[in-house]
Short mmCIF file of C-alpha atoms in Angstrom, two decimals:
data_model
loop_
_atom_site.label_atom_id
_atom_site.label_comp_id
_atom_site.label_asym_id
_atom_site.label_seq_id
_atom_site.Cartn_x
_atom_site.Cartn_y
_atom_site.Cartn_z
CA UNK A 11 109.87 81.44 114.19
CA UNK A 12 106.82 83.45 115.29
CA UNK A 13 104.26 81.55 117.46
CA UNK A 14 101.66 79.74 115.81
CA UNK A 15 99.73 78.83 119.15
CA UNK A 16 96.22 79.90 118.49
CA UNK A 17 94.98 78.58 122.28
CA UNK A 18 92.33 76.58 123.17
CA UNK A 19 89.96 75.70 120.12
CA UNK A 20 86.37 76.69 120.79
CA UNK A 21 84.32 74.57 122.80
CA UNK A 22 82.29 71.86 120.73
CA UNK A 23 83.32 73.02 117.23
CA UNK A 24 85.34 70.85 115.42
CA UNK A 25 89.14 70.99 114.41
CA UNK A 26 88.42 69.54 110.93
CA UNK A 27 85.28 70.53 109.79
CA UNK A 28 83.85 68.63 106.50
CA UNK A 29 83.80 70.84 103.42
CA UNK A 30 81.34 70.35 100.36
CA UNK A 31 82.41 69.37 97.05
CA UNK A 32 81.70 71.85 94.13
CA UNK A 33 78.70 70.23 93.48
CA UNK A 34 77.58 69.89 96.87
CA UNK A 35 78.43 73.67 97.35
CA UNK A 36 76.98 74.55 94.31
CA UNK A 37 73.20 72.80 95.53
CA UNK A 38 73.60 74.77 98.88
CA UNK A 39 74.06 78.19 97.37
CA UNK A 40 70.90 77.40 93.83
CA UNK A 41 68.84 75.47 95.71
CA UNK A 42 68.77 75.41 99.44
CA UNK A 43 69.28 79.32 99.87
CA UNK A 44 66.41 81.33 99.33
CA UNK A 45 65.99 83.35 95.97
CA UNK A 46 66.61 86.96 96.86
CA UNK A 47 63.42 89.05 96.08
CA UNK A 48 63.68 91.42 93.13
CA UNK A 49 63.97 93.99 94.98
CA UNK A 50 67.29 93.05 96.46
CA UNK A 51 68.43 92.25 92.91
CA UNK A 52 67.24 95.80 91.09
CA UNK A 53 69.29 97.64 94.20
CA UNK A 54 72.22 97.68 92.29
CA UNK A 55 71.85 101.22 90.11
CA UNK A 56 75.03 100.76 88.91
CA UNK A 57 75.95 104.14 89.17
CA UNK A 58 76.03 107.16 91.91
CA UNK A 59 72.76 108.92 92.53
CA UNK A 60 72.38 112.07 94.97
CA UNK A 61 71.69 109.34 97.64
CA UNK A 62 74.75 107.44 97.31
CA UNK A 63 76.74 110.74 96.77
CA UNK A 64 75.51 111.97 99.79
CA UNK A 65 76.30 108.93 102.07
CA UNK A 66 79.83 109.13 100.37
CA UNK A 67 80.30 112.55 101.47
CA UNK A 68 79.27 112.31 104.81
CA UNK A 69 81.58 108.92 105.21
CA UNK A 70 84.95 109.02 107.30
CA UNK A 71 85.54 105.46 106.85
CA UNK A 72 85.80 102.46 104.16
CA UNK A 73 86.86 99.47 103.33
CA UNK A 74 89.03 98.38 100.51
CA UNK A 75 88.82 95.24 99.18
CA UNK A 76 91.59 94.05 96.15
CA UNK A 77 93.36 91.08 94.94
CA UNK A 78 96.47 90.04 93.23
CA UNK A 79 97.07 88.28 89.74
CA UNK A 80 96.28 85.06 91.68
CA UNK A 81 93.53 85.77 93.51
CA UNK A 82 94.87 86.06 96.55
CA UNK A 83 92.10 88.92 98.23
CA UNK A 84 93.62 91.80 101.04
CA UNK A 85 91.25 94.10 102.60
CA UNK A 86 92.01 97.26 104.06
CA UNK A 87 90.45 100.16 106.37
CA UNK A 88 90.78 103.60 104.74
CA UNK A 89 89.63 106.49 107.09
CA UNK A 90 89.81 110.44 106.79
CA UNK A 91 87.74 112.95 107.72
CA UNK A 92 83.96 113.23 105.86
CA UNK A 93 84.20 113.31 102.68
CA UNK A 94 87.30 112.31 101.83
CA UNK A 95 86.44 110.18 99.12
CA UNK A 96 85.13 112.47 96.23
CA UNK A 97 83.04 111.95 93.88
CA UNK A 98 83.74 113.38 90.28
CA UNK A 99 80.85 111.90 88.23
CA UNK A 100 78.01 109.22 88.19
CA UNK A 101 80.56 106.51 87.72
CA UNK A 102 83.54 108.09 89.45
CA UNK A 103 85.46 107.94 92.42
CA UNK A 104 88.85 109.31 93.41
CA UNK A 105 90.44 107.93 96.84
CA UNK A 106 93.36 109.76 98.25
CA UNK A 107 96.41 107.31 99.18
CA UNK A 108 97.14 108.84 103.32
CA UNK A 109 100.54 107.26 104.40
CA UNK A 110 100.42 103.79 105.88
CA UNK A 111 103.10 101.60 106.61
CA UNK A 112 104.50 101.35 103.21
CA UNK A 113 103.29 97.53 102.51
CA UNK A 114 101.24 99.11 99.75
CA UNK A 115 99.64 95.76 99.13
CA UNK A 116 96.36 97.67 97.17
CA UNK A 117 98.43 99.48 95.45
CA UNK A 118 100.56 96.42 94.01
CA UNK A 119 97.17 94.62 93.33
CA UNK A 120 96.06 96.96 91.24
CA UNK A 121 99.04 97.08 88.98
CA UNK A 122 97.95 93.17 88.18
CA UNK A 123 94.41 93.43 88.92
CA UNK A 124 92.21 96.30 88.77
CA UNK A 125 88.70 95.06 90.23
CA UNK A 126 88.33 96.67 93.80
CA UNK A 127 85.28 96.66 96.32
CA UNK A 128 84.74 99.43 98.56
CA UNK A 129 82.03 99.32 101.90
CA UNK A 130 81.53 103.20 103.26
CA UNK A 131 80.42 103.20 106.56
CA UNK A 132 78.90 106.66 109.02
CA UNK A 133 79.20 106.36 112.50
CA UNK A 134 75.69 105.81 113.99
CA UNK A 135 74.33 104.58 110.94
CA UNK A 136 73.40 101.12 110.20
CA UNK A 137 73.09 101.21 106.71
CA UNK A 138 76.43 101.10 103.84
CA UNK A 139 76.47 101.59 100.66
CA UNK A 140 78.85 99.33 98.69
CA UNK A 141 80.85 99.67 95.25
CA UNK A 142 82.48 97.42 92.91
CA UNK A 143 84.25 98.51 89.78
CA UNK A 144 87.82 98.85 89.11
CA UNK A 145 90.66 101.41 90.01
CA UNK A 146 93.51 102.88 88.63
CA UNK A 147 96.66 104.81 89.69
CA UNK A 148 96.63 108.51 89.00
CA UNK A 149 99.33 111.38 89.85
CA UNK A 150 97.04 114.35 87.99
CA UNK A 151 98.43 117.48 89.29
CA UNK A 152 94.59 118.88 89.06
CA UNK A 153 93.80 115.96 91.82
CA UNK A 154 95.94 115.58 93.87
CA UNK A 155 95.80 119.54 95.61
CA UNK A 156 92.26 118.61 95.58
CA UNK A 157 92.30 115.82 97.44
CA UNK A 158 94.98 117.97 100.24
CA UNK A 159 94.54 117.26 103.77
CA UNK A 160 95.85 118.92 106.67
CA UNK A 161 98.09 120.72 103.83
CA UNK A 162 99.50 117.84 102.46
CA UNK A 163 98.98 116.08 98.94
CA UNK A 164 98.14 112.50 98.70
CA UNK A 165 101.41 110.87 96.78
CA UNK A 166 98.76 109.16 94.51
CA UNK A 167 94.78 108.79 94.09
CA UNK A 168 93.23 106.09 93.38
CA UNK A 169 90.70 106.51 90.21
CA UNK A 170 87.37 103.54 90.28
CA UNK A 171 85.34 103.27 87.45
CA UNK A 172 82.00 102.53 89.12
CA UNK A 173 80.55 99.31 87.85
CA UNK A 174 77.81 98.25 91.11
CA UNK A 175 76.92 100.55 93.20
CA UNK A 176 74.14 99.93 96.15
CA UNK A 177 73.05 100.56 99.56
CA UNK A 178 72.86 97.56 102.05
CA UNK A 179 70.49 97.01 104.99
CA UNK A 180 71.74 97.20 108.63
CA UNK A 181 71.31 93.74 109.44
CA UNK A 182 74.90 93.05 110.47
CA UNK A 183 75.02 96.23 112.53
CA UNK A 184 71.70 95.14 114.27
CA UNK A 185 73.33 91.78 114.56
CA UNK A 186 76.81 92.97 116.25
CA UNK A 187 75.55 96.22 117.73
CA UNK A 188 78.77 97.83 116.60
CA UNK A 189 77.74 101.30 117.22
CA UNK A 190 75.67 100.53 120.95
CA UNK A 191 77.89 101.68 123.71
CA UNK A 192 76.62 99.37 125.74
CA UNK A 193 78.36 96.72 123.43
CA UNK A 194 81.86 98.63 123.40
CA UNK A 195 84.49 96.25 124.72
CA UNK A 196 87.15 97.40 127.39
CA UNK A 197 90.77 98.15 125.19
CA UNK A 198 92.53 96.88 128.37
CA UNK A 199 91.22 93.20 127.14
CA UNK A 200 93.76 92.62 124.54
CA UNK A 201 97.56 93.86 125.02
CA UNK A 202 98.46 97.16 122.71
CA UNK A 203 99.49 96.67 119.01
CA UNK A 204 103.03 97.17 120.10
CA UNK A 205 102.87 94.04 122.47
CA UNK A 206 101.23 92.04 120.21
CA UNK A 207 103.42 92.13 117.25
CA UNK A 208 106.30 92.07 119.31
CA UNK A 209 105.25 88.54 120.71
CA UNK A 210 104.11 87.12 116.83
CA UNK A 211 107.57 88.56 116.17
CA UNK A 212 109.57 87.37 119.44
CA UNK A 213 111.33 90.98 119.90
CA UNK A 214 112.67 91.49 123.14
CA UNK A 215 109.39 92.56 125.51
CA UNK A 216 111.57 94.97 127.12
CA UNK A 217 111.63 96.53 124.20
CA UNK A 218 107.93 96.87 124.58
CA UNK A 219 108.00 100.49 125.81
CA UNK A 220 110.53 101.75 123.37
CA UNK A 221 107.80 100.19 120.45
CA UNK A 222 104.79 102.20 122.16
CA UNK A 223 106.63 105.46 122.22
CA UNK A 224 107.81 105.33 118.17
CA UNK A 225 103.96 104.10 117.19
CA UNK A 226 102.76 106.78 119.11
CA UNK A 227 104.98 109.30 117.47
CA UNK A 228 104.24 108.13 114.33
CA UNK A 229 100.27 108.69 114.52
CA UNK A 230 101.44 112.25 115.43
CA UNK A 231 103.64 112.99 112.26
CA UNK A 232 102.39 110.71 109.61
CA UNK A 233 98.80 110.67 109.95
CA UNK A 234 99.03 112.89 106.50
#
């Protein structure tokens, strides 16, 4: 069995933490909260304008958010270079599908459950812009050599049918300070991925190298 030992819990917060009742969750979130001014409301254009576009083009990086028939929510990073993501209309996005490790978890969501929610980030900015809408499976020989990188087609795009579409402020970023470099942490603080899944998965560490070497070579040849 993999190990389930989390460590050491965090000091002073409790293992069992008491949760509200729907009615006691529902007070928090209509009456405790704040009401969110109407500008924060009317942000959502609901559509791509030439800012949006623009932030899209100039993104390398976003997140994918989908769930399955139950519910069940997986999130994943998507990353190319600039503009990988393009943009056919007001209320259209196509997302190439780069080769991963084959789970193809977003990909099986969507055959049960279209809604997605995407978060584009830009390195150094603060600011994202976020859509929800939902997404469908496409193989259109007019896409996909469009959507080519390093000379390879995409084995599928992903089609989203804009339905919210808005920028969001940099408070988080402020908050973490994800793009100071005086805030980067030291890689040498956690073991590689290699290591790591190789203890959840009790292979035999001195296997460990052997693990390292194939990853590697795989981020060579498979990137695209």
């Amino acid at each position: 069995m993999p190990d389930t030992n989390v460590g050491p819990l965090a000091e002073g917060l409790p293992s069992d933490p008491e949760l509200l009742d729907e009615a006691g969750a529902r007070h928090l979130v209509e009456s405790i909260y704040p009401q969110p001014s109407p500008g924060v409301l009317a942000k959502d254009i609901g559509r791509i304008d030439r800012h949006i576009r623009r932030f899209i083009e100039m993104s390398p990086f976003c997140c994918l958010a989908t769930s399955d028939k139950q519910g069940r929510l997986d999130v994943t990073p998507r990353g190319d270079k600039p503009g990988f993501v393009k943009v056919l209309d007001e209320k259209t996005l196509v997302l190439p599908d780069r080769p991963g490790n084959n789970r193809l978890d977003s990909l099986r969501n969507i055959l049960s459950h279209p809604e997605v929610g995407m978060l584009f980030l830009i390195p150094g900015f603060e600011e994202t812009v976020r859509i929800n809408g939902t997404a469908r499976l496409s193989v259109d020989p007019r896409l996909l050599p469009a959507m080519a990188a390093e000379g390879k087609n995409p084995r599928s795009v992903m089609v989203v049918k804009v339905r919210e579409a808005y920028l969001h402020c940099a408070k988080a970023f402020r908050r973490s300070r994800l793009w100071d470099p005086a805030a980067q942490v030291e890689r040498s603080l956690l073991p590689s991925l290699s290591v790591m899944i190789g203890e959840q998965l009790k292979l035999p560490p001195e296997q460990n190298a052997e693990r390292e070497q194939r990853l590697e070579e795989a981020y060579r040849k498979t990137l695209w």
